[in-house]
Coordinates of C-alpha atoms in Angstrom, one line a residue:
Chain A
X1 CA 27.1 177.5 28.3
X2 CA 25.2 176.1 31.1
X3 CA 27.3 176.7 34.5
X4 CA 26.9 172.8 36.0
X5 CA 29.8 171.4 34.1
X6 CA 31.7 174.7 35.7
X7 CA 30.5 174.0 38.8
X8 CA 31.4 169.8 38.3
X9 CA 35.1 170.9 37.2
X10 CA 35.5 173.3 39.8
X11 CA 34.4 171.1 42.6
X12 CA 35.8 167.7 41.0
X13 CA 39.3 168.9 39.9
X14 CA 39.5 171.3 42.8
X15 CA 39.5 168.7 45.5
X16 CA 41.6 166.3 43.6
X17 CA 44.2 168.8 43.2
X18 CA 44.8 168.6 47.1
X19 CA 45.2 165.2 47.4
X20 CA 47.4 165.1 43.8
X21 CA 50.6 163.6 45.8
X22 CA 53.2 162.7 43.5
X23 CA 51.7 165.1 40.7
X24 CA 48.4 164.9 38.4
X25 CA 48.9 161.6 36.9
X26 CA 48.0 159.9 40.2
X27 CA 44.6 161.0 40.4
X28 CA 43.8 159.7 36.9
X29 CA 41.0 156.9 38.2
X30 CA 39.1 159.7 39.4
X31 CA 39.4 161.9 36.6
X32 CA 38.0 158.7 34.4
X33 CA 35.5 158.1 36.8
X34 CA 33.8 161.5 36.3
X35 CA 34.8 162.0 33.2
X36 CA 33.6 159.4 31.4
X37 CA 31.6 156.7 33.9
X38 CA 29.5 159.7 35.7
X39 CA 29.2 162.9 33.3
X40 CA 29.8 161.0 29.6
X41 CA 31.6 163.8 28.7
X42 CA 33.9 161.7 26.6
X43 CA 34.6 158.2 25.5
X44 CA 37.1 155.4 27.2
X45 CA 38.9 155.4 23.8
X46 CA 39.1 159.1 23.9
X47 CA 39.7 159.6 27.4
X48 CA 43.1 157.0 27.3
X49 CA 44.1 159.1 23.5
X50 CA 43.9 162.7 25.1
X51 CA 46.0 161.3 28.1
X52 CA 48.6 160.4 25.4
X53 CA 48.1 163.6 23.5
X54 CA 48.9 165.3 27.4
X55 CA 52.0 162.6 27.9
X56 CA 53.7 163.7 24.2
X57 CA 53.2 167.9 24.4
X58 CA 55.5 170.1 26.2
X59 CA 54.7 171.2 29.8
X60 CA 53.1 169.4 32.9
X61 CA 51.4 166.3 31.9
X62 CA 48.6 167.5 34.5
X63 CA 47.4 169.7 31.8
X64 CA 45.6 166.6 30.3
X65 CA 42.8 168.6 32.9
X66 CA 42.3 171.3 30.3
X67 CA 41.2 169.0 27.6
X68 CA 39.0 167.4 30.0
X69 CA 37.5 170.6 31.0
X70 CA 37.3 171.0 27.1
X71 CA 35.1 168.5 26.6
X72 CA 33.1 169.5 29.1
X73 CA 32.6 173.7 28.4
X74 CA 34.7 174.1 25.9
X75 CA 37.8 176.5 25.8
X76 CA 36.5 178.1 29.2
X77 CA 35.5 174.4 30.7
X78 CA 39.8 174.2 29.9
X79 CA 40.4 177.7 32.0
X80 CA 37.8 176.5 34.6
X81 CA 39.4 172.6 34.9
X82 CA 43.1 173.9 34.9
X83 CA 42.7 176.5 37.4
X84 CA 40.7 174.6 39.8
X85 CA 43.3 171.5 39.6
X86 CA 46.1 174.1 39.7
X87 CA 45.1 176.8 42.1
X88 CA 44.5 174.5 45.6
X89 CA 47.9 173.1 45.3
X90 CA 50.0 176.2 44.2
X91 CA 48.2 178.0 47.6
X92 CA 49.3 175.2 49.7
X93 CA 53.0 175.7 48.0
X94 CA 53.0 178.9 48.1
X95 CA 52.1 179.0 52.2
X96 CA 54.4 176.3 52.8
X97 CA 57.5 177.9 51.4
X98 CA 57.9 179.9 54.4
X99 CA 57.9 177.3 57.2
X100 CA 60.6 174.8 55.0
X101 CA 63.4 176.3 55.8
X102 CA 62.8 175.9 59.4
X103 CA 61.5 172.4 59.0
X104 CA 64.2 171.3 57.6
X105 CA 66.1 167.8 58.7
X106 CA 63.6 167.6 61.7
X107 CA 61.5 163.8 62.1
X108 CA 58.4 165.6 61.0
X109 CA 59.4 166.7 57.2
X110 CA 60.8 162.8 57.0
X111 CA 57.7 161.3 58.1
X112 CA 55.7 163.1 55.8
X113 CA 57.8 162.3 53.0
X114 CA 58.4 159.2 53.2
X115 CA 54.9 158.0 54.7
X116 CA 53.3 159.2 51.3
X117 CA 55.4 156.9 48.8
X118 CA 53.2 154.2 49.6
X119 CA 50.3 155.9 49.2
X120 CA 51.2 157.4 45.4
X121 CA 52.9 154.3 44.6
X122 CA 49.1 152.6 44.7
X123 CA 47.6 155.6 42.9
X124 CA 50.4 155.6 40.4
X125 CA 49.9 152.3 39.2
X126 CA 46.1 152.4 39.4
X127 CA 46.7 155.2 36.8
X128 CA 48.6 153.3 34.5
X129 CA 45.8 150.5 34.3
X130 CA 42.9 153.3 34.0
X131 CA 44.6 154.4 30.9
X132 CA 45.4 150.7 29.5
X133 CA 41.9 149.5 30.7
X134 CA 40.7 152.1 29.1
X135 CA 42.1 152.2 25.5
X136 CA 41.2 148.3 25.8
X137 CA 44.0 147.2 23.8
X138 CA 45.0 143.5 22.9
X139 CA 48.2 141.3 23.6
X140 CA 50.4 143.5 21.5
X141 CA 48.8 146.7 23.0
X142 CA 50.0 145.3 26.6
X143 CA 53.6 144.0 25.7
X144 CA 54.3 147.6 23.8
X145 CA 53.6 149.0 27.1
X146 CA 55.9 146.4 28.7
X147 CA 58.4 147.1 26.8
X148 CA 58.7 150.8 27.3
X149 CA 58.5 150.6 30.9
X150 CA 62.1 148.5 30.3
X151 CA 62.7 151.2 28.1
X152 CA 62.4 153.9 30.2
X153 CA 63.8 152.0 33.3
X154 CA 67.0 150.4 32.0
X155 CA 68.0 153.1 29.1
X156 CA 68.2 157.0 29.2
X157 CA 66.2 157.4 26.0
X158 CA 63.9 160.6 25.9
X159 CA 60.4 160.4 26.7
X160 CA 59.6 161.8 23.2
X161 CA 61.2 159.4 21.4
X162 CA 59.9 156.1 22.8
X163 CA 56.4 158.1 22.0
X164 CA 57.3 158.3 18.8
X165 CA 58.5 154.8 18.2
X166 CA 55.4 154.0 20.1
X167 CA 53.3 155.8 17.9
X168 CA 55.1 154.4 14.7
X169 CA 54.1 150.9 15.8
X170 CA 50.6 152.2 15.7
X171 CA 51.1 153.1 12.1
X172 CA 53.1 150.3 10.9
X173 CA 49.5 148.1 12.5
X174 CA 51.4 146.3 14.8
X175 CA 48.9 147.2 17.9
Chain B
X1 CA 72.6 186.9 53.7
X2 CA 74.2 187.4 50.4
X3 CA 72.2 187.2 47.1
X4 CA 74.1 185.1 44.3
X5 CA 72.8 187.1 41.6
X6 CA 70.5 190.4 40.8
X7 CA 66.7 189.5 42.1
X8 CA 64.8 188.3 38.5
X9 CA 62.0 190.5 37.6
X10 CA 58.6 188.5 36.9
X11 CA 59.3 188.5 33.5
X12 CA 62.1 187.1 33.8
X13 CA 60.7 184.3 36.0
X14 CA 58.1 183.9 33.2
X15 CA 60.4 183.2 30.4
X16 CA 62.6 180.8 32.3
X17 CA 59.5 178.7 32.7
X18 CA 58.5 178.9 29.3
X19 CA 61.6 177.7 28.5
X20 CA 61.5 175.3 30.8
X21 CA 58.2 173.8 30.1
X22 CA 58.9 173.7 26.8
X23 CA 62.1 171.3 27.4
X24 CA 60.2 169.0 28.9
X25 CA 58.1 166.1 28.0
X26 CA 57.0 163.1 29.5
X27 CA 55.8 164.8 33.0
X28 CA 58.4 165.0 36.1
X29 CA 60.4 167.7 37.1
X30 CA 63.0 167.5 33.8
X31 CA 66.7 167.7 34.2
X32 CA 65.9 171.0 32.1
X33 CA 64.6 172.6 35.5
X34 CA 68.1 172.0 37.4
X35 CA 70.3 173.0 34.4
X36 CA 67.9 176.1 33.9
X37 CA 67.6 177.1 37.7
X38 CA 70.7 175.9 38.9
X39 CA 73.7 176.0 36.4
X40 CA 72.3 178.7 34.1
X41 CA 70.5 181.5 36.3
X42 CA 71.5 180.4 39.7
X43 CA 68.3 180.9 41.6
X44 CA 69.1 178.1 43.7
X45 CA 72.5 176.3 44.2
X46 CA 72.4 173.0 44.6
X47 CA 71.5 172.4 47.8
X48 CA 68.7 174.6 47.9
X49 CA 67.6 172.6 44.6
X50 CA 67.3 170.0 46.3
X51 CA 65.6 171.2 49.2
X52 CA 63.0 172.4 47.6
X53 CA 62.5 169.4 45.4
X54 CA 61.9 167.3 47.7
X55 CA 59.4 169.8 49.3
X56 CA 58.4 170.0 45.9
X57 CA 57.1 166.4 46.5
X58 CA 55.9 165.7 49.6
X59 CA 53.1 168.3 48.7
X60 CA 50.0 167.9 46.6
X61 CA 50.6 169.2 42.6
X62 CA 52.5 168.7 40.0
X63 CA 56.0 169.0 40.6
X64 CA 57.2 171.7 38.1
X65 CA 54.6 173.8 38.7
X66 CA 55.2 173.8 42.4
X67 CA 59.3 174.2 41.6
X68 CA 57.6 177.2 39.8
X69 CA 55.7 178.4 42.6
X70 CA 58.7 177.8 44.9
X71 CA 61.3 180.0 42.6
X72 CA 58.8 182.9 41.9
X73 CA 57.6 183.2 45.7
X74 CA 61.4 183.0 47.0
X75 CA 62.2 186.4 44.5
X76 CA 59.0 187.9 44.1
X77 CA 56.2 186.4 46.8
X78 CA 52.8 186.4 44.9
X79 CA 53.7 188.8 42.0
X80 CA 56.6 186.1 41.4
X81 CA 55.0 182.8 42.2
X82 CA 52.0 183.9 40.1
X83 CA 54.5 185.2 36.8
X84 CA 56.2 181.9 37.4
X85 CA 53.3 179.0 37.1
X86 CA 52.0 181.1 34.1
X87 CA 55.3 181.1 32.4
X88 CA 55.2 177.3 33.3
X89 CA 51.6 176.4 31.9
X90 CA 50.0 179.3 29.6
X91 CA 51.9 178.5 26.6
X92 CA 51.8 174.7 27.0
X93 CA 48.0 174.4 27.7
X94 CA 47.6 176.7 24.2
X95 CA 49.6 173.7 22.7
X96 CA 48.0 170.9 24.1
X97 CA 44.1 172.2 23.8
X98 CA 45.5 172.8 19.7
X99 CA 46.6 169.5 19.7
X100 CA 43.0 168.4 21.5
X101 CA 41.3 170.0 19.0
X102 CA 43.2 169.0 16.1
X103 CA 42.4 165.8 17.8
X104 CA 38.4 165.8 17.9
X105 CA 38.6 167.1 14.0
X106 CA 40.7 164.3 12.6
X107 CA 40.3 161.4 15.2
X108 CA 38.2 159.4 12.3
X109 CA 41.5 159.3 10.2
X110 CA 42.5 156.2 10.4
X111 CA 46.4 156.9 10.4
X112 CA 45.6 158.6 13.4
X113 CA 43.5 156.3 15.6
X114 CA 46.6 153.9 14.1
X115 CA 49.1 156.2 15.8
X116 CA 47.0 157.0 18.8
X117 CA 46.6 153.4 19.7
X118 CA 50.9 152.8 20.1
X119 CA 51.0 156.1 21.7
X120 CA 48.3 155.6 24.5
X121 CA 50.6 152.0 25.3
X122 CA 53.7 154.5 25.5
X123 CA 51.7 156.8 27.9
X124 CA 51.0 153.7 30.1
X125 CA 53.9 152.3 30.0
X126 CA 55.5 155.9 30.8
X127 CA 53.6 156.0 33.9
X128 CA 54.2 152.8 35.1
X129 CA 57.5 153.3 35.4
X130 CA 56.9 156.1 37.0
X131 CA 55.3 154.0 39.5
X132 CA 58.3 151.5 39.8
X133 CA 60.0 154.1 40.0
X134 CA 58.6 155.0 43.3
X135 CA 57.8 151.4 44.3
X136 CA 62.1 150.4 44.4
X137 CA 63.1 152.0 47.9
X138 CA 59.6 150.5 49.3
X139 CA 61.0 146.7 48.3
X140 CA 61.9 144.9 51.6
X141 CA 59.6 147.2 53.9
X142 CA 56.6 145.0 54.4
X143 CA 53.9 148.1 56.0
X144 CA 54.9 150.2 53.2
X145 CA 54.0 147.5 50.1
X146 CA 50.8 147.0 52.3
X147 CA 49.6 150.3 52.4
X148 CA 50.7 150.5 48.3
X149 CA 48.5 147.4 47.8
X150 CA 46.0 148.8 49.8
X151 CA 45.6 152.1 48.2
X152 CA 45.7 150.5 44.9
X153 CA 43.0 147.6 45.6
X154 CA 40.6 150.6 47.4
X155 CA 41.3 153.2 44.2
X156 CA 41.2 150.6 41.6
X157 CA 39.6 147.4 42.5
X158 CA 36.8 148.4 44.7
X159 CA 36.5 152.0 42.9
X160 CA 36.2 153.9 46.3
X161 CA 36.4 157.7 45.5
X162 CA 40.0 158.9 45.5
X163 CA 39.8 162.3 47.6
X164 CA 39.0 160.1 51.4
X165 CA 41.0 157.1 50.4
X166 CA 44.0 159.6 50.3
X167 CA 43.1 161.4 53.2
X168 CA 42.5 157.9 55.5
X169 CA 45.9 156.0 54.6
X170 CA 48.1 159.1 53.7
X171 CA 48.1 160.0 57.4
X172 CA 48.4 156.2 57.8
X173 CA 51.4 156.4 55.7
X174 CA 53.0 159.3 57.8
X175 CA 52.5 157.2 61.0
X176 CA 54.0 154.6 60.1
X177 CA 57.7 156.4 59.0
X178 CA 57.2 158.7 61.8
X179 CA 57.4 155.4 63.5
X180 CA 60.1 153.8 61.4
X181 CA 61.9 157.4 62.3
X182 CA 61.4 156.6 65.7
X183 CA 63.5 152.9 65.9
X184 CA 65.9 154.0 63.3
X185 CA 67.1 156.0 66.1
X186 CA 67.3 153.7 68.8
X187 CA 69.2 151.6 66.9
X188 CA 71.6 154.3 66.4

């Protein structure tokens, strides 16, 4: 296995992992963008179908970095990808833990909170239309995925299922 | 300080998360975390929950995986923070690169791709409610849709790389409640 893919995943997914605010599916453009615009490691169609796969299985959805790193190395492209997007992060948590306590209800820890909404709010829907522009779906494609945002907004139906109802309309050919 | 219960050992930590991983679909810290940590092991009481959710947050990474690294640190520094996140993810990522590669074997089925195509509207969907979600206390607060829009059209619209986009308006972001902060106590 040639090591520039490793090196690619290492220095790709370890810098987006510190600026993954509001979790991994916010930094889905620029996973697509050097995924499949800059290295070709995989297709639109494929990138948008692994997201799903990542969405449906148990565990943090963030893991849809392993099959990216798949793509790119293989099973240790997946080890590379997940610990780079993983490790940054989790040594940022792990230092901070100490200093919460203290910061607790002071005008700092509210500032930060608060003054990055905004900013994942714009990432988070820039996401969603990465993954629909991607999987280039037609009018029924876009009002499925209208309707299970209503879904998941109004009712307290499980995750799972709606995937499953979703996928079912797949089968039945209505998208 | 009193300790509610026995300190975990790292295995312990581990299976918890495996369990708690493995409730959980659809991304987001799951209600499975709080009933697990909370109400059935109690780590953390409520409060502390909480807490640490929202610190949980506020910091870059997933959110279950930093609850993860937040539990194992608090009752076993590294040895327990480390135990934890693998709990959390090992298992899972075996699943999900099984599914991956079940996925690039059978892809040409055509059931599949049929199945694939709802699913990948469900995933979008699922995370733009996330993103409303997010979006409903920002309603009525003209700087903060602005910085939203901003981020959205720089990330999406005019494709600007991702890492200094977040590190320009996410301080921007923090100046602007640190200044909301500011008159909300004036007024008071």
């Amino acid at each position: 296995m040639s090591g520039r893919p490793l090196a690619r995943l290492t220095i790709v997914f370890g810098s987006l992992s510190l600026v993954s605010f509001g979790g991994g599916n916010t930094v889905v453009p620029a996973m697509h963008r050097e995924a499949v615009l800059g290295e070709h490691w995989l297709t639109d169609r494929q990138f948008a179908d692994l997201f799903a796969l990542a969405q449906a299985a148990p565990g943090p959805s963030s893991l849809f970095v392993s099959l990216i790193g798949y793509t790119a190395a293989g099973i240790t492209g997946a080890m590379v990808a997940t610990l780079a997007m993983l490790g940054p992060s989790c040594a940022v948590m792990y230092g901070a833990c100490r200093g919460w306590e203290r910061l607790r209800a002071t005008r700092w820890r509210t500032a930060i909170e608060r003054g990055l909404a905004p900013v994942t709010v714009g990432l988070v829907f820039a996401s969603a239309l990465t993954i629909t522009r991607a999987a280039d779906h037609g009018a029924a494609g876009y009002l499925l995925t209208a309707i299970v945002v209503l879904v998941l907004l109004r009712t307290s139906v499980s995750p799972l299922v709606v995937m499953a109802a979703a996928a079912a309309c797949g089968l039945l050919g209505i998208v | 300080m009193t300790e509610p219960v026995p300190r975990p050992t790292a295995a312990a930590l581990a299976l918890s998360f495996l369990g708690i991983a493995l409730a959980s679909f659809g991304g987001g810290l799951s209600a499975a975390a709080q009933r697990e940590l909370v109400e059935r092991r109690r780590w953390l009481d409520r409060d502390e929950f909480l807490s640490a959710l929202t610190l949980c947050r506020m910091l870059p990474g997933p959110n279950q995986v930093n609850m993860a690294v937040y539990v194992g640190a608090r009752y076993g520094r590294l040895r327990g923070a480390l135990a934890s996140v693998a709990g959390l993810v090992l298992v899972p990522t075996a699943i999900l690169l099984g599914l991956g590669a079940a996925y690039f074997h059978y892809r040409h089925l055509p059931a599949l791709d049929a199945a694939l195509r709802g699913a990948v509207a469900a995933a979008a969907g699922m995370t733009l409610a996330m993103g409303v979600k997010v979006a409903t206390p920002l309603i009525r607060q003209p700087a903060g849709i602005a910085l939203a829009v901003a981020t959205f059209v720089a990330v999406h619209l005019l494709r600007w790389p991702l890492v200094p986009v977040v590190a320009v308006l996410g301080p921007l972001g923090m100046l602007w409640a640190w200044s909301r902060a500011n008159d909300a106590e004036g007024a008071e």
